[in-house]
Amino acid sequence: MRAEPQLPPAGTIGPAPRRPGPPGRGGVVVGPRTTDPSVHTPADRHIGAERDTASDREPGVVTSKDVVAGVAATADRGSRIAAVLIAFGWHLAVNVPAVLGNWSEYRHPWLVAAGWLVFVAVGAISAAHLLRERPSPTWRLIGVLLLVETVVFVNTPADLLFLPANWGWGTLGWFVVLVLWGRPVTALVAIFAVEAAIALVAVVGYGVADAAGLSRYAMYTYGTATLPIAFSLAASVLRTLAARTAGTAAARAALEAERIAAQRARADRQERLALVSRTAGALLAELADGSADPTDPAVQRRCALEAARLRRLIAESDDVPDPLLHELRAAVDIAERNGLPVELIAVGTLPPLPVHVRRGLADPLTATLASARQWARLTVVAQPEEVVVSVVTPDVAADPTGPAAPDTDDEVEYVYERDGDQVWAQTRWRAS
């Protein structure tokens, strides 16, 4: 006996590590019991219904495209916030003093003030849709803004036409940027063309269409359109550059991850080769030099054990949803090919386990399976903080003391008991 069995803590799932008896007399078994080996079917038909599928368990995977899209969205959101701040900052810091300072000069100052409030309302609607990334009623809002600008032109005296008192001319562009965000810049240019036409009608209507007036008109039109268009182009370029930079960084990270994965895979292969060389290599050498007799039952059991271990080590490198069950099935498959009926029962969802822990859970029970003669029952009980693997078999032709305990830095507990011709072995891992 390797270790005294211990009772599991309260609330844990799985069989308690106690001395097994024959089926029907308190043996540690999960699932239906039977003493007739003929009813045992291959292990892959006895996976418990409680085991989830891989798609149910696997968390969402963040790809490089997701990273690039996230960085681009972050850059775009910063530009959106900046556009809102510029529009409302201009409307408050520049237009409020202009309206109040020239209140008495307007033909209908209350219409101008109402137009200022309409700009605020349109800006608030556009900003809400913009920051929530929802489409806005674009052309209706554009129509409202152009109508308010026309009202301001009509109510502004001719001598104030090119001054901040005519605030609609200099402010329309920034609010149009909010409304047209995400659309081609040509739409913004088209709105500025309409605004320029309205302004030209006002210049001609006020009788200031002389050379000086037209020059001021051209300069004012250029100045009011350039900054919003430049801002829109800069925001688009910023988004593109951010996405491109994030894509380059993600590609480099992917290459580095592939390099690390390749190095880790190579180290794992070398480790598995070393394990096989220490055991199977020695057996093959004995068979080759004649010191081991292939007809000896003990040698045959050693061959079966090494075949099961080799099959399990090969299975370690497979990319499967449940690596531990996959490796145990590989060992069970070898035992079934040698004529041993094995029942494999799995209960619960297996947590992610490192290779050395899976090896510590599976190796001792693989040795017990390789030595079993009549039938065997392999049980896996899993929960997030604990995994218990046990095997029950009525007869084992092996060392009465059982196989060597796993070398896993005390992360895996191992219990082996023999009661006459009944053998029970268990490995247990608990999260630290």
Short mmCIF file of C-alpha atoms in Angstrom, two decimals:
data_model
loop_
_atom_site.label_atom_id
_atom_site.label_comp_id
_atom_site.label_asym_id
_atom_site.label_seq_id
_atom_site.Cartn_x
_atom_site.Cartn_y
_atom_site.Cartn_z
CA MET A 1 0.00 0.00 0.00
CA ARG A 2 1.41 3.32 -1.09
CA ALA A 3 -0.65 5.70 1.03
CA GLU A 4 -3.47 5.64 3.48
CA PRO A 5 -6.71 6.61 1.77
CA GLN A 6 -8.20 9.89 2.89
CA LEU A 7 -11.79 11.04 2.90
CA PRO A 8 -12.55 13.89 0.48
CA PRO A 9 -13.56 17.26 1.88
CA ALA A 10 -17.25 17.99 2.30
CA GLY A 11 -19.01 19.11 -0.84
CA THR A 12 -16.66 17.44 -3.31
CA ILE A 13 -17.93 15.30 -6.12
CA GLY A 14 -16.70 11.83 -6.77
CA PRO A 15 -16.13 8.55 -5.01
CA ALA A 16 -14.53 8.51 -1.60
CA PRO A 17 -11.13 6.72 -1.53
CA ARG A 18 -12.10 3.65 0.50
CA ARG A 19 -11.26 0.00 0.33
CA PRO A 20 -13.13 -1.43 -2.65
CA GLY A 21 -15.13 -4.56 -2.63
CA PRO A 22 -16.57 -6.62 -5.44
CA PRO A 23 -19.30 -4.97 -7.46
CA GLY A 24 -22.45 -4.79 -5.40
CA ARG A 25 -20.54 -4.68 -2.08
CA GLY A 26 -19.56 -1.06 -1.78
CA GLY A 27 -16.88 -0.85 -4.49
CA VAL A 28 -15.96 2.64 -5.65
CA VAL A 29 -17.77 2.81 -8.98
CA VAL A 30 -19.69 5.55 -10.77
CA GLY A 31 -22.37 4.34 -13.12
CA PRO A 32 -24.14 0.99 -13.55
CA ARG A 33 -22.46 -2.06 -12.04
CA THR A 34 -22.14 -5.50 -13.51
CA THR A 35 -19.92 -8.47 -12.93
CA ASP A 36 -20.43 -9.88 -16.41
CA PRO A 37 -17.54 -8.79 -18.61
CA SER A 38 -19.52 -9.61 -21.72
CA VAL A 39 -21.75 -6.59 -21.23
CA HIS A 40 -18.84 -4.15 -21.23
CA THR A 41 -18.56 -2.19 -24.45
CA PRO A 42 -15.66 -0.10 -25.79
CA ALA A 43 -14.84 2.92 -23.73
CA ASP A 44 -15.83 5.44 -26.33
CA ARG A 45 -19.47 4.36 -25.93
CA HIS A 46 -19.55 5.01 -22.18
CA ILE A 47 -18.79 8.69 -21.94
CA GLY A 48 -21.17 10.25 -19.44
CA ALA A 49 -23.99 12.36 -20.71
CA GLU A 50 -22.99 15.13 -18.31
CA ARG A 51 -19.85 15.92 -20.27
CA ASP A 52 -20.28 19.11 -22.25
CA THR A 53 -19.26 19.53 -25.84
CA ALA A 54 -16.15 21.52 -26.74
CA SER A 55 -18.16 24.35 -28.22
CA ASP A 56 -20.06 24.75 -24.92
CA ARG A 57 -16.92 24.98 -22.86
CA GLU A 58 -14.43 26.85 -24.99
CA PRO A 59 -14.38 30.56 -24.26
CA GLY A 60 -14.49 33.04 -27.07
CA VAL A 61 -11.16 33.43 -28.76
CA VAL A 62 -9.87 36.95 -29.53
CA THR A 63 -8.33 36.99 -32.99
CA SER A 64 -5.95 39.49 -34.54
CA LYS A 65 -8.86 40.90 -36.55
CA ASP A 66 -10.70 41.60 -33.31
CA VAL A 67 -7.64 43.41 -31.95
CA VAL A 68 -7.28 45.52 -35.09
CA ALA A 69 -10.99 46.36 -35.09
CA GLY A 70 -10.84 47.27 -31.39
CA VAL A 71 -7.89 49.63 -31.85
CA ALA A 72 -9.51 51.25 -34.88
CA ALA A 73 -12.77 51.68 -32.98
CA THR A 74 -10.93 53.25 -30.04
CA ALA A 75 -9.18 55.74 -32.33
CA ASP A 76 -12.45 56.51 -34.09
CA ARG A 77 -14.24 57.06 -30.80
CA GLY A 78 -11.58 59.55 -29.74
CA SER A 79 -12.12 61.46 -32.98
CA ARG A 80 -15.90 61.42 -32.44
CA ILE A 81 -15.53 62.89 -28.96
CA ALA A 82 -13.15 65.54 -30.31
CA ALA A 83 -15.67 66.49 -33.03
CA VAL A 84 -18.45 66.90 -30.46
CA LEU A 85 -16.25 69.02 -28.22
CA ILE A 86 -15.14 71.25 -31.10
CA ALA A 87 -18.68 71.80 -32.38
CA PHE A 88 -20.19 72.64 -29.00
CA GLY A 89 -17.09 74.50 -27.84
CA TRP A 90 -17.25 76.73 -30.90
CA HIS A 91 -20.99 77.22 -30.52
CA LEU A 92 -20.65 78.26 -26.88
CA ALA A 93 -17.33 80.11 -26.78
CA VAL A 94 -17.65 82.02 -30.07
CA ASN A 95 -21.32 82.25 -30.94
CA VAL A 96 -22.80 83.17 -27.56
CA PRO A 97 -20.69 86.35 -27.16
CA ALA A 98 -21.34 87.21 -30.83
CA VAL A 99 -25.13 86.88 -30.45
CA LEU A 100 -25.29 88.77 -27.14
CA GLY A 101 -22.88 91.46 -28.30
CA ASN A 102 -24.88 92.21 -31.46
CA TRP A 103 -28.36 91.56 -30.07
CA SER A 104 -29.62 95.00 -30.91
CA GLU A 105 -28.22 94.85 -34.43
CA TYR A 106 -30.24 91.85 -35.58
CA ARG A 107 -33.50 92.47 -37.42
CA HIS A 108 -35.28 89.78 -35.37
CA PRO A 109 -32.93 88.82 -32.53
CA TRP A 110 -35.32 86.24 -31.08
CA LEU A 111 -35.26 84.33 -34.35
CA VAL A 112 -31.46 84.33 -34.21
CA ALA A 113 -31.57 83.09 -30.61
CA ALA A 114 -34.08 80.39 -31.57
CA GLY A 115 -31.78 79.35 -34.39
CA TRP A 116 -28.92 79.06 -31.88
CA LEU A 117 -31.06 76.73 -29.74
CA VAL A 118 -32.02 74.67 -32.80
CA PHE A 119 -28.31 74.17 -33.53
CA VAL A 120 -27.90 72.92 -29.95
CA ALA A 121 -30.79 70.49 -30.36
CA VAL A 122 -29.51 69.16 -33.70
CA GLY A 123 -26.00 68.86 -32.26
CA ALA A 124 -27.29 66.96 -29.23
CA ILE A 125 -29.22 64.51 -31.41
CA SER A 126 -26.23 64.01 -33.70
CA ALA A 127 -23.80 63.61 -30.79
CA ALA A 128 -26.05 61.03 -29.10
CA HIS A 129 -26.26 58.95 -32.26
CA LEU A 130 -22.58 59.46 -32.98
CA LEU A 131 -21.29 58.38 -29.57
CA ARG A 132 -23.65 55.39 -29.50
CA GLU A 133 -22.62 54.51 -33.06
CA ARG A 134 -26.17 54.55 -34.33
CA PRO A 135 -27.40 56.02 -37.62
CA SER A 136 -29.02 59.43 -37.42
CA PRO A 137 -31.72 61.07 -39.61
CA THR A 138 -28.97 62.64 -41.67
CA TRP A 139 -30.62 64.64 -44.41
CA ARG A 140 -33.47 65.95 -42.27
CA LEU A 141 -30.96 67.32 -39.78
CA ILE A 142 -28.87 68.79 -42.61
CA GLY A 143 -32.00 70.48 -43.96
CA VAL A 144 -32.76 71.98 -40.53
CA LEU A 145 -29.20 73.32 -40.20
CA LEU A 146 -29.27 74.93 -43.66
CA LEU A 147 -32.66 76.48 -42.90
CA VAL A 148 -31.36 77.99 -39.64
CA GLU A 149 -28.27 79.32 -41.40
CA THR A 150 -30.51 80.99 -43.99
CA VAL A 151 -32.55 82.59 -41.19
CA VAL A 152 -29.36 83.96 -39.60
CA PHE A 153 -28.21 85.36 -42.97
CA VAL A 154 -31.55 87.11 -43.42
CA ASN A 155 -31.49 88.65 -39.93
CA THR A 156 -27.85 89.80 -40.00
CA PRO A 157 -27.10 93.35 -41.24
CA ALA A 158 -24.86 93.78 -44.27
CA ASP A 159 -22.04 95.35 -42.26
CA LEU A 160 -21.95 92.27 -40.00
CA LEU A 161 -22.11 89.71 -42.81
CA PHE A 162 -18.42 88.73 -42.57
CA LEU A 163 -18.18 89.05 -38.78
CA PRO A 164 -18.90 86.53 -35.93
CA ALA A 165 -22.39 88.03 -35.60
CA ASN A 166 -23.26 85.95 -38.70
CA TRP A 167 -22.46 82.85 -36.66
CA GLY A 168 -24.29 80.32 -38.84
CA TRP A 169 -21.77 80.66 -41.66
CA GLY A 170 -18.81 79.67 -39.50
CA THR A 171 -20.58 77.08 -37.37
CA LEU A 172 -22.56 75.01 -39.86
CA GLY A 173 -19.52 72.96 -40.96
CA TRP A 174 -18.73 71.58 -37.51
CA PHE A 175 -22.29 70.43 -36.90
CA VAL A 176 -22.48 68.91 -40.38
CA VAL A 177 -19.36 66.91 -39.49
CA LEU A 178 -21.30 65.36 -36.59
CA VAL A 179 -24.26 64.52 -38.78
CA LEU A 180 -22.23 63.10 -41.69
CA TRP A 181 -19.70 61.17 -39.60
CA GLY A 182 -18.60 57.97 -41.30
CA ARG A 183 -19.83 59.05 -44.73
CA PRO A 184 -17.58 59.98 -47.67
CA VAL A 185 -16.02 63.41 -47.46
CA THR A 186 -17.65 64.24 -50.79
CA ALA A 187 -20.97 64.57 -48.96
CA LEU A 188 -19.39 67.15 -46.66
CA VAL A 189 -17.98 69.03 -49.65
CA ALA A 190 -21.43 69.03 -51.27
CA ILE A 191 -22.98 70.61 -48.16
CA PHE A 192 -20.29 73.29 -48.15
CA ALA A 193 -21.09 73.96 -51.82
CA VAL A 194 -24.75 74.51 -50.89
CA GLU A 195 -23.68 76.79 -48.02
CA ALA A 196 -21.43 78.75 -50.38
CA ALA A 197 -24.38 79.23 -52.73
CA ILE A 198 -26.57 80.53 -49.88
CA ALA A 199 -23.81 82.88 -48.78
CA LEU A 200 -23.29 84.14 -52.34
CA VAL A 201 -27.00 84.91 -52.65
CA ALA A 202 -26.78 86.88 -49.39
CA VAL A 203 -23.71 88.81 -50.58
CA VAL A 204 -25.40 89.72 -53.83
CA GLY A 205 -28.71 90.50 -52.10
CA TYR A 206 -27.03 92.85 -49.61
CA GLY A 207 -25.30 94.68 -52.46
CA VAL A 208 -21.74 93.95 -51.34
CA ALA A 209 -20.78 91.92 -54.40
CA ASP A 210 -17.95 94.28 -55.37
CA ALA A 211 -14.33 93.14 -55.67
CA ALA A 212 -13.63 93.59 -51.97
CA GLY A 213 -16.87 91.85 -50.99
CA LEU A 214 -16.28 88.90 -53.30
CA SER A 215 -12.70 88.57 -52.03
CA ARG A 216 -13.93 88.49 -48.45
CA TYR A 217 -16.62 86.02 -49.51
CA ALA A 218 -14.02 83.72 -51.08
CA MET A 219 -11.74 83.91 -48.06
CA TYR A 220 -14.62 83.30 -45.64
CA THR A 221 -15.92 80.37 -47.67
CA TYR A 222 -12.45 78.84 -47.82
CA GLY A 223 -11.83 79.37 -44.12
CA THR A 224 -15.12 77.93 -42.91
CA ALA A 225 -14.85 74.83 -45.11
CA THR A 226 -11.17 74.00 -44.78
CA LEU A 227 -10.99 73.19 -41.07
CA PRO A 228 -13.99 70.81 -40.90
CA ILE A 229 -12.91 69.00 -44.07
CA ALA A 230 -9.34 68.75 -42.79
CA PHE A 231 -10.59 67.40 -39.46
CA SER A 232 -12.73 64.77 -41.21
CA LEU A 233 -9.82 63.64 -43.36
CA ALA A 234 -7.48 63.57 -40.35
CA ALA A 235 -9.94 61.42 -38.36
CA SER A 236 -10.19 58.98 -41.27
CA VAL A 237 -6.41 58.81 -41.64
CA LEU A 238 -5.99 58.34 -37.89
CA ARG A 239 -8.39 55.40 -37.90
CA THR A 240 -6.59 53.82 -40.86
CA LEU A 241 -3.14 54.29 -39.33
CA ALA A 242 -4.29 52.94 -35.97
CA ALA A 243 -5.76 49.84 -37.63
CA ARG A 244 -2.62 49.34 -39.71
CA THR A 245 -0.33 49.74 -36.71
CA ALA A 246 -2.45 47.36 -34.64
CA GLY A 247 -2.45 44.87 -37.50
CA THR A 248 1.33 44.99 -37.72
CA ALA A 249 1.65 44.53 -33.95
CA ALA A 250 -0.84 41.66 -34.00
CA ALA A 251 1.04 39.98 -36.83
CA ARG A 252 4.30 40.27 -34.91
CA ALA A 253 2.65 38.91 -31.77
CA ALA A 254 1.22 36.00 -33.78
CA LEU A 255 4.64 35.19 -35.20
CA GLU A 256 6.17 35.32 -31.73
CA ALA A 257 3.41 33.10 -30.36
CA GLU A 258 4.01 30.61 -33.16
CA ARG A 259 7.73 30.61 -32.42
CA ILE A 260 7.13 30.02 -28.70
CA ALA A 261 4.58 27.30 -29.49
CA ALA A 262 7.05 25.60 -31.84
CA GLN A 263 9.77 25.69 -29.17
CA ARG A 264 7.36 24.33 -26.57
CA ALA A 265 6.21 21.57 -28.92
CA ARG A 266 9.82 20.62 -29.60
CA ALA A 267 10.59 20.51 -25.87
CA ASP A 268 7.49 18.37 -25.28
CA ARG A 269 8.53 15.96 -28.03
CA GLN A 270 12.00 15.67 -26.53
CA GLU A 271 10.52 15.06 -23.09
CA ARG A 272 8.22 12.33 -24.41
CA LEU A 273 11.11 10.76 -26.31
CA ALA A 274 13.18 10.71 -23.13
CA LEU A 275 10.33 9.04 -21.22
CA VAL A 276 9.93 6.36 -23.87
CA SER A 277 13.67 5.80 -24.10
CA ARG A 278 13.96 5.17 -20.36
CA THR A 279 11.30 2.44 -20.33
CA ALA A 280 10.36 1.14 -23.76
CA GLY A 281 13.94 1.52 -24.98
CA ALA A 282 15.24 -0.67 -22.19
CA LEU A 283 12.59 -3.31 -22.92
CA LEU A 284 13.38 -3.33 -26.62
CA ALA A 285 17.07 -3.66 -25.84
CA GLU A 286 16.36 -6.70 -23.64
CA LEU A 287 14.25 -8.26 -26.37
CA ALA A 288 16.95 -7.57 -28.93
CA ASP A 289 19.80 -9.14 -26.93
CA GLY A 290 17.67 -12.11 -25.87
CA SER A 291 17.67 -11.42 -22.16
CA ALA A 292 13.86 -11.03 -22.21
CA ASP A 293 11.66 -13.92 -23.38
CA PRO A 294 8.65 -12.76 -25.46
CA THR A 295 6.68 -15.81 -24.27
CA ASP A 296 7.12 -14.87 -20.62
CA PRO A 297 3.80 -13.44 -19.25
CA ALA A 298 5.75 -10.87 -17.24
CA VAL A 299 7.50 -9.64 -20.39
CA GLN A 300 4.18 -9.55 -22.21
CA ARG A 301 2.70 -7.41 -19.46
CA ARG A 302 5.66 -5.07 -19.69
CA CYS A 303 5.12 -4.81 -23.44
CA ALA A 304 1.43 -4.04 -22.92
CA LEU A 305 2.29 -1.37 -20.34
CA GLU A 306 4.86 0.29 -22.59
CA ALA A 307 2.46 0.18 -25.56
CA ALA A 308 -0.25 1.87 -23.47
CA ARG A 309 2.22 4.46 -22.18
CA LEU A 310 3.54 5.15 -25.68
CA ARG A 311 0.03 5.53 -27.05
CA ARG A 312 -0.86 7.95 -24.24
CA LEU A 313 2.31 9.99 -24.77
CA ILE A 314 1.49 10.31 -28.46
CA ALA A 315 -2.05 11.41 -27.56
CA GLU A 316 -0.64 14.22 -25.37
CA SER A 317 0.21 16.24 -28.48
CA ASP A 318 -3.27 16.02 -29.99
CA ASP A 319 -5.39 19.17 -30.04
CA VAL A 320 -8.69 17.94 -28.59
CA PRO A 321 -11.37 19.44 -26.29
CA ASP A 322 -10.67 17.03 -23.36
CA PRO A 323 -6.98 16.08 -23.42
CA LEU A 324 -7.14 13.92 -20.26
CA LEU A 325 -10.07 11.85 -21.53
CA HIS A 326 -8.37 11.57 -24.92
CA GLU A 327 -5.19 10.21 -23.33
CA LEU A 328 -7.14 7.81 -21.13
CA ARG A 329 -9.06 6.55 -24.15
CA ALA A 330 -5.75 5.87 -25.88
CA ALA A 331 -4.68 3.66 -22.97
CA VAL A 332 -8.10 1.99 -22.83
CA ASP A 333 -7.94 1.29 -26.55
CA ILE A 334 -4.69 -0.64 -26.11
CA ALA A 335 -6.22 -2.67 -23.28
CA GLU A 336 -9.33 -3.46 -25.34
CA ARG A 337 -7.22 -4.55 -28.31
CA ASN A 338 -5.56 -7.02 -25.97
CA GLY A 339 -8.99 -8.45 -25.14
CA LEU A 340 -9.72 -6.63 -21.88
CA PRO A 341 -13.28 -5.24 -21.60
CA VAL A 342 -13.05 -1.71 -20.17
CA GLU A 343 -15.82 0.63 -19.10
CA LEU A 344 -14.94 4.33 -19.09
CA ILE A 345 -17.32 6.67 -17.26
CA ALA A 346 -16.85 10.46 -17.22
CA VAL A 347 -18.85 12.79 -14.99
CA GLY A 348 -18.55 16.58 -14.94
CA THR A 349 -16.58 19.09 -16.96
CA LEU A 350 -12.81 18.79 -16.93
CA PRO A 351 -10.91 22.01 -16.13
CA PRO A 352 -7.78 22.89 -18.13
CA LEU A 353 -4.87 20.78 -16.85
CA PRO A 354 -1.17 21.11 -17.68
CA VAL A 355 0.60 18.17 -19.29
CA HIS A 356 2.52 17.08 -16.19
CA VAL A 357 -0.68 16.94 -14.12
CA ARG A 358 -2.49 14.91 -16.78
CA ARG A 359 0.49 12.59 -16.94
CA GLY A 360 0.43 12.16 -13.15
CA LEU A 361 -3.30 11.41 -13.22
CA ALA A 362 -3.10 8.90 -16.09
CA ASP A 363 0.24 7.08 -15.82
CA PRO A 364 -0.36 4.98 -12.66
CA LEU A 365 -3.80 3.91 -13.85
CA THR A 366 -2.42 3.09 -17.28
CA ALA A 367 -0.05 0.66 -15.58
CA THR A 368 -2.94 -0.91 -13.66
CA LEU A 369 -4.96 -1.30 -16.87
CA ALA A 370 -2.03 -2.92 -18.63
CA SER A 371 -1.84 -5.55 -15.86
CA ALA A 372 -5.60 -6.24 -15.62
CA ARG A 373 -6.83 -9.68 -16.73
CA GLN A 374 -10.63 -9.96 -16.62
CA TRP A 375 -12.25 -6.52 -16.88
CA ALA A 376 -11.74 -2.98 -15.64
CA ARG A 377 -13.82 0.06 -14.87
CA LEU A 378 -12.20 3.49 -15.28
CA THR A 379 -13.99 6.50 -13.75
CA VAL A 380 -13.27 10.20 -14.22
CA VAL A 381 -15.07 12.65 -11.91
CA ALA A 382 -14.36 16.32 -12.56
CA GLN A 383 -15.28 19.67 -11.13
CA PRO A 384 -13.57 23.07 -11.50
CA GLU A 385 -11.33 22.65 -8.45
CA GLU A 386 -10.75 18.89 -8.44
CA VAL A 387 -10.30 15.91 -10.77
CA VAL A 388 -10.44 12.29 -9.56
CA VAL A 389 -9.52 9.32 -11.76
CA SER A 390 -9.92 5.77 -10.44
CA VAL A 391 -9.79 2.23 -11.79
CA VAL A 392 -11.34 -0.94 -10.35
CA THR A 393 -10.43 -4.38 -11.62
CA PRO A 394 -11.00 -7.82 -10.06
CA ASP A 395 -7.57 -9.22 -10.89
CA VAL A 396 -4.17 -7.66 -11.57
CA ALA A 397 -1.12 -9.71 -12.42
CA ALA A 398 1.48 -7.30 -11.14
CA ASP A 399 3.56 -6.32 -8.15
CA PRO A 400 1.29 -6.47 -5.07
CA THR A 401 2.61 -3.11 -3.96
CA GLY A 402 1.27 -1.49 -7.10
CA PRO A 403 2.96 0.82 -9.61
CA ALA A 404 5.20 3.68 -8.60
CA ALA A 405 3.50 6.85 -7.44
CA PRO A 406 3.43 9.71 -9.96
CA ASP A 407 6.22 12.26 -9.83
CA THR A 408 4.27 15.54 -10.08
CA ASP A 409 5.67 17.65 -7.23
CA ASP A 410 2.89 16.46 -4.90
CA GLU A 411 0.24 18.00 -7.14
CA VAL A 412 -1.38 14.60 -7.71
CA GLU A 413 -2.38 12.32 -4.82
CA TYR A 414 -2.13 8.60 -5.49
CA VAL A 415 -3.77 5.69 -3.65
CA TYR A 416 -3.40 2.00 -4.48
CA GLU A 417 -5.11 -0.83 -2.62
CA ARG A 418 -5.41 -4.57 -3.09
CA ASP A 419 -8.00 -6.70 -1.30
CA GLY A 420 -7.49 -10.28 -2.32
CA ASP A 421 -7.97 -10.33 -6.05
CA GLN A 422 -9.71 -6.93 -6.06
CA VAL A 423 -7.60 -3.88 -6.96
CA TRP A 424 -8.54 -0.23 -6.67
CA ALA A 425 -6.26 2.64 -7.65
CA GLN A 426 -7.00 6.35 -7.64
CA THR A 427 -5.26 9.60 -8.58
CA ARG A 428 -6.58 12.98 -7.44
CA TRP A 429 -5.68 16.54 -8.35
CA ARG A 430 -6.86 19.57 -6.39
CA ALA A 431 -6.40 23.15 -7.43
CA SER A 432 -3.95 24.91 -5.14
#
